[in-house]
Amino acid sequence: MLNGKVYIVTAPELVSAVNRSSRTLAFNPFISEVGKRMTGHDEATSKVVQHNLNGENGTGYVIDIHDGHIAALSPGQNLETMVDPVLNAMATHLSDLKNNSKVELFSWLRKMTTMCSTRAIYGPSNPFDKDSRCHDFFWDFDNDLNRLMVGVLPSVLAPKGARGRAMLGSAFENYFNNFDPNSSQISAMVKSRYVTNTKYGISTWNQGRLEVGTLIGILANTIPSTFYMLVNIYSNPSLLQSIRAELETNSVSTTSPASKILHVLAVRDQSPLLLSTWNELLRLYARGASSRLVLEDTWLDNRYLLRKNMVVQMPTAVMHTDPKVWGPDAHVFNARRFMKSDDSNNSGKSSAGRSGAAYRPFGGGSALCPGRHFVTMEVMTLTAWLVLRFDMEPLENGGKWVVPEQKQESLATNVFPPGEDVRVRIVERKGYEGVEWGFEVD
């Protein structure tokens, strides 16, 4: 499947045509092809995953998992219930942050987000809380993922990644052996996966291995996204000031002179500049590619014949920086690009909002990422909390911010991490010293 012709599609109208042709241009075969090499599950489980991949004869394992994720991660109570414990855990981390702390920003965010997100999603009995080594096991696995996906001698070509995968798999096997589907502290997403795995007879050994792959979606894109949000905001004093003013006006209430509450849903729904900054961040830093397998000869937009068993790829970075779509400043970070226009002829849309299929940081069509709402709330809220509470200044480059280039680590990652970390000093924001901060998901 991976040795034939590859069709590269970048024109927005053709990308839309690919999305409309999900019956013959399918994403799910890649889950089957690459998934076993990634997670190391056994052959019997691979056959379950491969069966009825595209709903040829009703439902199938991959379809049921995907539908369960959509139900659990769509806006509403389930999503808000997931966000609440993430922020509770992060509140503890931020309270423990000493004034005038000096940290490697990406490493600090990675540790905090890994531990807080896994606790929120898997509950207090999750493997990361029981064994802090799971943090390093996962990031060793992620770092070696490309070599693991080759599927040849993993213990030789990717020894740290193979060991991390095995240790995490065993830890999650134990987690599912003791799983309580009635626990209110476990997210609806994990409960849905457990129900589907049980329905299809997936053993807890294999559930543990499959869950290691799920962690990539939970962690691998969220942390570099948060890092680049913070670096791009703090390196621009005018933008930082405007975002703080927006949040203080729409998302913060004062309960006493020394106590403030951050309203999470207001951050999401009433922060147009912060949301535009997030969308622009994804436009420039989401650099993966969407892939489809051609299941049968297909005419794309009645113009191009795509042959069976060939691969279609839609590189995000090319579409996201096309001057014909985004204008002459396509390669420039413009935090206000996604703000609604005041021009009545534009029907209240931003210029970016009219780009349609050219903007796809979460994929598109039937493969649209079901976790997009969760990561948006998580990144926007953590960013809001940090910019409201703290000042940051770089400790190198003469105190000047330098936004580091990304490095591609994993083919499974969409937002790549920085090639180098940024060492910063974090201090309580001037005028807000000693203020107690809480949050409400209301």
Coordinates of C-alpha atoms in Angstrom, one line a residue:
M1 CA 0.0 0.0 0.0
L2 CA 2.8 2.4 0.8
N3 CA 5.0 1.7 -2.2
G4 CA 2.9 3.0 -5.1
K5 CA 2.2 6.4 -6.6
V6 CA 1.4 9.3 -4.3
Y7 CA -1.0 12.1 -5.4
I8 CA -0.3 15.5 -3.7
V9 CA -3.5 17.6 -3.3
T10 CA -3.2 21.2 -2.2
A11 CA -5.9 23.1 -4.1
P12 CA -8.8 23.9 -1.7
E13 CA -11.5 22.9 -4.2
L14 CA -9.8 19.5 -4.7
V15 CA -9.3 19.0 -1.0
S16 CA -13.1 19.5 -0.7
A17 CA -13.6 16.9 -3.4
V18 CA -11.4 14.4 -1.5
N19 CA -13.5 15.0 1.6
R20 CA -16.7 14.3 -0.4
S21 CA -15.2 11.0 -1.7
S22 CA -14.8 9.2 1.6
R23 CA -16.3 6.0 0.3
T24 CA -13.4 5.5 -2.2
L25 CA -10.7 7.7 -0.6
A26 CA -10.4 6.4 2.9
F27 CA -8.3 7.3 5.9
N28 CA -9.1 4.3 8.1
P29 CA -6.8 1.8 6.2
F30 CA -3.8 3.8 7.5
I31 CA -5.0 3.1 11.1
S32 CA -4.8 -0.6 10.3
E33 CA -1.5 -0.4 8.3
V34 CA 0.5 1.7 10.7
G35 CA -1.3 1.0 14.0
K36 CA 0.1 -2.4 14.7
R37 CA 3.7 -1.2 14.2
M38 CA 3.0 1.8 16.4
T39 CA 1.4 0.1 19.4
G40 CA 2.6 -3.5 19.1
H41 CA -0.8 -5.2 19.6
D42 CA -1.1 -8.8 18.5
E43 CA -2.3 -10.3 15.2
A44 CA -5.7 -11.3 16.4
T45 CA -6.4 -7.7 17.5
S46 CA -5.1 -6.5 14.2
K47 CA -7.7 -8.6 12.4
V48 CA -10.5 -7.0 14.6
V49 CA -9.2 -3.5 13.7
Q50 CA -9.0 -4.4 10.0
H51 CA -12.5 -5.8 9.8
N52 CA -15.1 -3.6 8.1
L53 CA -12.8 -0.6 8.3
N54 CA -15.0 1.7 6.1
G55 CA -18.4 0.4 7.1
E56 CA -18.8 -1.8 4.0
N57 CA -21.1 -4.1 6.0
G58 CA -22.4 -2.1 8.8
T59 CA -20.3 -1.0 11.7
G60 CA -16.8 -2.1 12.7
Y61 CA -14.2 -1.6 15.5
V62 CA -12.6 1.6 14.1
I63 CA -15.9 3.1 13.3
D64 CA -17.3 2.4 16.8
I65 CA -14.2 3.8 18.5
H66 CA -14.4 7.0 16.4
D67 CA -18.1 7.4 17.0
G68 CA -17.5 7.0 20.8
H69 CA -14.9 9.7 20.7
I70 CA -17.2 12.1 18.9
A71 CA -19.9 11.6 21.5
A72 CA -17.5 12.0 24.4
L73 CA -15.5 14.9 23.1
S74 CA -18.2 17.1 21.5
P75 CA -19.2 20.4 23.2
G76 CA -21.4 19.7 26.2
Q77 CA -21.3 18.0 29.7
N78 CA -18.8 15.2 28.8
L79 CA -16.3 17.7 27.5
E80 CA -16.7 20.1 30.4
T81 CA -16.4 17.3 32.8
M82 CA -13.0 16.4 31.3
V83 CA -11.7 20.0 31.4
D84 CA -12.6 20.5 35.1
P85 CA -10.1 18.0 36.5
V86 CA -7.3 19.1 34.1
L87 CA -7.6 22.6 35.5
N88 CA -7.8 21.4 39.1
A89 CA -4.6 19.6 38.6
M90 CA -2.9 22.5 36.9
A91 CA -4.1 24.8 39.7
T92 CA -2.0 22.8 42.1
H93 CA 1.1 23.0 39.8
L94 CA 0.7 26.7 39.4
S95 CA 0.2 27.3 43.1
D96 CA 3.4 25.4 43.7
L97 CA 5.3 27.6 41.2
K98 CA 7.6 29.8 43.2
N99 CA 7.8 33.4 42.3
N100 CA 10.9 34.2 40.2
S101 CA 11.1 30.5 39.0
K102 CA 13.5 29.7 36.2
V103 CA 12.4 26.9 33.9
E104 CA 12.9 25.4 30.5
L105 CA 9.5 26.4 29.2
F106 CA 8.8 23.5 26.9
S107 CA 10.0 20.9 29.4
W108 CA 8.0 22.5 32.2
L109 CA 4.8 22.5 30.1
R110 CA 5.4 18.9 29.0
K111 CA 5.7 17.6 32.6
M112 CA 2.7 19.6 33.9
T113 CA 0.4 18.9 30.9
T114 CA 1.3 15.2 30.8
M115 CA 0.5 14.6 34.4
C116 CA -2.6 16.8 34.6
S117 CA -4.2 15.6 31.3
T118 CA -3.7 11.9 32.1
R119 CA -5.1 12.3 35.6
A120 CA -8.2 14.1 34.2
I121 CA -8.8 11.6 31.4
Y122 CA -8.0 8.3 33.2
G123 CA -8.8 9.2 36.8
P124 CA -6.6 9.2 39.9
S125 CA -5.7 5.5 39.4
N126 CA -4.1 6.2 36.1
P127 CA -0.6 4.7 35.4
F128 CA 1.1 8.1 35.4
D129 CA 0.0 8.9 39.0
K130 CA 1.0 5.4 40.1
D131 CA 4.5 5.5 38.5
S132 CA 6.0 8.8 37.6
R133 CA 8.4 7.0 35.2
C134 CA 5.5 6.7 32.8
H135 CA 6.1 10.3 31.9
D136 CA 9.6 9.4 30.5
F137 CA 8.3 6.1 29.1
F138 CA 5.8 7.9 26.9
W139 CA 8.2 10.6 25.6
D140 CA 10.8 8.0 24.9
F141 CA 8.1 6.1 22.9
D142 CA 7.1 9.3 21.1
N143 CA 10.7 10.3 20.3
D144 CA 11.3 6.8 18.7
L145 CA 7.9 6.5 17.0
N146 CA 9.2 6.9 13.4
R147 CA 11.6 4.1 13.9
L148 CA 9.0 1.9 15.6
M149 CA 6.6 2.4 12.6
V150 CA 9.2 0.9 10.3
G151 CA 8.3 -2.4 12.1
V152 CA 11.8 -3.9 11.8
L153 CA 13.7 -5.0 14.9
P154 CA 12.2 -2.3 17.2
S155 CA 14.3 -3.4 20.2
V156 CA 17.4 -2.8 18.2
L157 CA 16.5 0.2 16.1
A158 CA 14.4 2.0 18.8
P159 CA 15.4 0.5 22.1
K160 CA 14.2 3.3 24.4
G161 CA 10.9 3.7 22.5
A162 CA 10.3 0.0 22.5
R163 CA 10.9 -0.3 26.2
G164 CA 8.7 2.8 26.9
R165 CA 5.9 1.3 24.8
A166 CA 6.2 -2.1 26.6
M167 CA 6.3 -0.5 30.1
L168 CA 3.3 1.7 29.3
G169 CA 1.4 -1.1 27.8
S170 CA 1.8 -3.2 30.9
A171 CA 0.8 -0.3 33.1
F172 CA -2.4 0.2 31.1
E173 CA -3.1 -3.5 31.1
N174 CA -3.1 -3.4 34.9
Y175 CA -5.3 -0.3 34.7
F176 CA -7.9 -2.0 32.6
N177 CA -7.7 -5.2 34.7
N178 CA -8.9 -3.0 37.6
F179 CA -11.2 -0.7 35.6
D180 CA -14.3 0.7 37.1
P181 CA -16.7 1.7 34.4
N182 CA -19.0 3.4 36.9
S183 CA -16.3 5.7 38.3
S184 CA -17.3 9.4 38.0
Q185 CA -13.5 10.3 37.9
I186 CA -12.9 8.6 34.6
S187 CA -13.7 10.4 31.4
A188 CA -16.5 9.4 29.1
M189 CA -13.9 8.9 26.3
V190 CA -12.0 6.2 28.2
K191 CA -15.3 4.5 29.3
S192 CA -16.4 4.5 25.6
R193 CA -13.1 2.9 24.5
Y194 CA -13.4 0.3 27.3
V195 CA -17.0 -0.6 26.3
T196 CA -16.0 -0.9 22.6
N197 CA -12.9 -3.0 23.4
T198 CA -14.9 -5.3 25.6
K199 CA -17.6 -5.6 22.9
Y200 CA -15.1 -6.8 20.3
G201 CA -13.3 -9.1 22.7
I202 CA -10.0 -7.2 23.0
S203 CA -8.0 -8.5 25.9
T204 CA -6.7 -6.2 28.5
W205 CA -3.1 -6.9 27.3
N206 CA -4.1 -5.5 23.9
Q207 CA -6.2 -2.7 25.4
G208 CA -3.0 -1.6 27.2
R209 CA -1.1 -1.5 23.9
L210 CA -3.8 0.3 22.0
E211 CA -4.0 2.9 24.8
V212 CA -0.4 3.8 24.3
G213 CA -1.3 4.9 20.8
T214 CA -4.3 7.0 22.1
L215 CA -1.8 8.9 24.3
I216 CA -0.3 10.4 21.1
G217 CA -3.6 12.1 20.3
I218 CA -3.9 13.3 23.9
L219 CA -0.4 14.7 24.5
A220 CA 1.8 15.0 21.5
N221 CA 0.2 18.0 19.8
T222 CA -1.2 19.8 22.8
I223 CA 2.1 20.6 24.5
P224 CA 4.0 22.1 21.5
S225 CA 0.8 24.1 20.7
T226 CA 0.7 25.6 24.2
F227 CA 4.4 26.3 24.0
Y228 CA 4.1 28.2 20.7
M229 CA 1.0 30.1 21.9
L230 CA 2.9 31.4 25.0
V231 CA 6.1 32.3 23.1
N232 CA 4.2 34.2 20.4
I233 CA 2.1 36.1 22.9
Y234 CA 4.8 37.0 25.4
S235 CA 7.2 38.0 22.7
N236 CA 4.7 40.6 21.5
P237 CA 3.9 43.1 24.3
S238 CA 1.1 44.7 22.4
L239 CA -0.6 41.4 21.8
L240 CA -0.1 40.4 25.4
Q241 CA -1.7 43.6 26.6
S242 CA -4.7 43.2 24.3
I243 CA -5.3 39.6 25.3
R244 CA -5.1 40.4 29.0
A245 CA -7.6 43.2 28.5
E246 CA -10.0 41.0 26.6
L247 CA -9.8 38.3 29.2
E248 CA -10.2 40.7 32.2
T249 CA -13.3 42.2 30.5
N250 CA -15.1 39.1 29.4
S251 CA -13.7 36.1 31.4
V252 CA -12.7 37.2 34.9
S253 CA -14.8 38.0 37.9
T254 CA -13.5 39.5 41.2
T255 CA -14.8 38.0 44.4
S256 CA -12.6 40.1 46.7
P257 CA -9.6 42.4 46.3
A258 CA -7.3 39.4 46.6
S259 CA -9.5 36.7 44.8
K260 CA -10.3 36.3 41.1
I261 CA -12.2 33.6 39.1
L262 CA -11.5 32.6 35.6
H263 CA -14.6 31.5 33.7
V264 CA -13.6 28.8 31.3
L265 CA -16.5 28.8 28.9
A266 CA -16.2 32.6 28.6
V267 CA -12.5 32.1 27.6
R268 CA -13.7 29.8 24.9
D269 CA -16.8 31.7 23.7
Q270 CA -16.0 35.4 24.5
S271 CA -12.3 35.8 23.6
P272 CA -12.2 36.5 19.9
L273 CA -8.6 37.7 19.9
L274 CA -7.3 34.7 21.9
L275 CA -9.3 32.4 19.7
S276 CA -7.9 34.1 16.6
T277 CA -4.4 33.7 18.0
W278 CA -5.0 30.0 18.5
N279 CA -6.3 29.6 15.0
E280 CA -3.3 31.5 13.6
L281 CA -1.0 29.4 15.7
L282 CA -2.4 26.2 14.1
R283 CA -2.2 27.8 10.7
L284 CA 1.5 28.3 10.9
Y285 CA 2.6 25.5 13.2
A286 CA 0.4 22.5 12.2
R287 CA 2.6 21.0 9.6
G288 CA 1.4 17.4 9.2
A289 CA -0.3 15.8 6.2
S290 CA -3.6 14.1 5.8
S291 CA -3.6 10.8 3.9
R292 CA -6.1 8.7 2.1
L293 CA -5.9 5.3 0.3
V294 CA -7.6 5.1 -3.0
L295 CA -9.9 2.0 -2.6
E296 CA -11.1 2.1 -6.3
D297 CA -10.4 4.1 -9.4
T298 CA -11.9 7.6 -8.6
W299 CA -12.4 10.7 -10.7
L300 CA -11.5 13.7 -8.5
D301 CA -13.7 16.7 -9.2
N302 CA -14.4 15.1 -12.7
R303 CA -10.9 16.1 -13.7
Y304 CA -8.2 13.8 -12.3
L305 CA -8.2 10.0 -12.3
L306 CA -6.9 8.5 -9.1
R307 CA -5.9 4.9 -9.5
K308 CA -6.8 2.1 -7.0
N309 CA -4.3 1.3 -4.2
M310 CA -2.5 4.6 -4.7
V311 CA -2.1 7.2 -1.8
V312 CA -3.5 10.8 -1.6
Q313 CA -1.7 13.2 0.6
M314 CA -2.8 16.8 1.6
P315 CA 0.2 18.6 3.2
T316 CA -1.1 21.1 5.7
A317 CA 1.9 23.4 5.6
V318 CA 1.6 24.0 1.9
M319 CA -2.1 24.9 2.1
H320 CA -1.7 27.0 5.2
T321 CA 1.0 29.3 3.7
D322 CA -0.4 29.7 0.2
P323 CA -0.3 33.4 -0.7
K324 CA -3.2 32.9 -3.1
V325 CA -5.4 32.0 -0.1
W326 CA -3.9 34.0 2.8
G327 CA -2.4 37.0 1.0
P328 CA 1.2 38.3 0.7
D329 CA 1.8 37.9 4.5
A330 CA 1.0 34.2 4.4
H331 CA 4.3 33.3 6.2
V332 CA 3.9 35.9 8.9
F333 CA 2.2 35.3 12.3
N334 CA -0.8 37.6 12.4
A335 CA -2.7 37.1 15.6
R336 CA -5.7 39.0 14.3
R337 CA -6.0 37.2 11.0
F338 CA -9.0 35.2 12.2
M339 CA -10.9 38.1 13.7
K340 CA -14.2 38.9 12.1
S341 CA -14.1 41.8 9.6
D342 CA -16.1 45.0 10.0
D343 CA -16.6 45.1 6.3
S344 CA -20.3 44.4 5.7
N345 CA -19.5 43.0 2.2
N346 CA -17.7 40.1 4.0
S347 CA -20.8 39.0 5.9
G348 CA -19.0 39.4 9.2
K349 CA -16.3 36.8 8.3
S350 CA -12.6 37.1 8.7
S351 CA -10.5 36.9 5.6
A352 CA -9.2 33.6 7.0
G353 CA -12.7 32.4 7.7
R354 CA -13.3 32.5 3.9
S355 CA -10.4 30.2 3.2
G356 CA -12.6 27.0 3.6
A357 CA -10.8 23.8 2.8
A358 CA -7.4 25.5 2.8
Y359 CA -7.5 25.6 6.6
R360 CA -7.4 22.1 8.1
P361 CA -5.3 21.9 11.2
F362 CA -7.5 19.1 12.5
G363 CA -7.9 17.3 9.2
G364 CA -11.3 17.2 7.4
G365 CA -14.1 15.2 6.1
S366 CA -14.8 11.9 7.8
A367 CA -11.3 12.0 9.4
L368 CA -11.9 15.3 11.2
C369 CA -10.2 15.1 14.6
P370 CA -12.9 14.4 17.3
G371 CA -10.5 15.8 20.0
R372 CA -10.3 19.3 18.5
H373 CA -12.8 20.8 21.0
F374 CA -10.9 19.4 24.0
V375 CA -7.5 20.6 22.9
T376 CA -8.9 24.0 22.1
M377 CA -10.4 24.4 25.5
E378 CA -7.3 23.0 27.2
V379 CA -4.8 25.2 25.4
M380 CA -6.8 28.4 25.4
T381 CA -7.6 28.1 29.1
L382 CA -4.1 27.3 30.2
T383 CA -2.8 30.1 28.1
A384 CA -5.3 32.5 29.6
W385 CA -4.5 31.4 33.1
L386 CA -0.8 31.9 32.6
V387 CA -0.9 35.3 30.8
L388 CA -3.3 36.7 33.5
R389 CA -1.2 35.5 36.4
F390 CA 2.4 35.7 35.4
D391 CA 5.0 37.7 33.5
M392 CA 7.7 35.7 31.6
E393 CA 11.0 36.9 30.3
P394 CA 13.7 34.9 28.5
L395 CA 17.0 34.4 30.2
E396 CA 19.1 34.1 27.1
N397 CA 19.7 36.1 23.9
G398 CA 20.1 39.2 25.9
G399 CA 16.7 38.9 27.4
K400 CA 15.1 39.0 23.9
W401 CA 12.4 36.5 22.8
V402 CA 13.5 34.3 20.0
V403 CA 10.8 31.9 18.6
P404 CA 12.6 28.6 18.0
E405 CA 12.1 26.6 14.8
Q406 CA 10.2 23.4 14.9
K407 CA 11.7 20.0 14.4
Q408 CA 9.9 17.0 13.0
E409 CA 10.0 14.1 15.4
S410 CA 7.0 11.9 14.6
L411 CA 5.0 11.3 11.5
A412 CA 2.0 10.9 13.8
T413 CA 2.3 14.4 15.1
N414 CA 0.7 17.5 13.5
V415 CA 2.2 20.3 15.6
F416 CA 6.0 19.6 15.9
P417 CA 7.9 20.5 19.1
P418 CA 10.6 23.2 19.2
G419 CA 14.1 22.3 18.1
E420 CA 15.4 23.9 21.2
D421 CA 13.8 24.9 24.5
V422 CA 13.5 28.5 25.8
R423 CA 14.7 29.2 29.3
V424 CA 12.5 31.8 31.1
R425 CA 11.9 33.5 34.4
I426 CA 8.3 33.3 35.6
V427 CA 7.2 35.9 38.1
E428 CA 3.8 37.0 39.5
R429 CA 2.3 39.7 37.3
K430 CA 2.9 43.2 38.6
G431 CA -0.1 44.5 40.4
Y432 CA -1.4 40.9 41.0
E433 CA 1.0 39.7 43.6
G434 CA -0.7 37.5 46.2
V435 CA -4.0 37.2 44.3
E436 CA -5.7 33.9 44.7
W437 CA -7.0 32.5 41.4
G438 CA -9.8 30.0 40.9
F439 CA -11.8 28.9 37.9
E440 CA -15.4 27.9 37.1
V441 CA -16.5 25.7 34.2
D442 CA -20.0 27.2 33.9

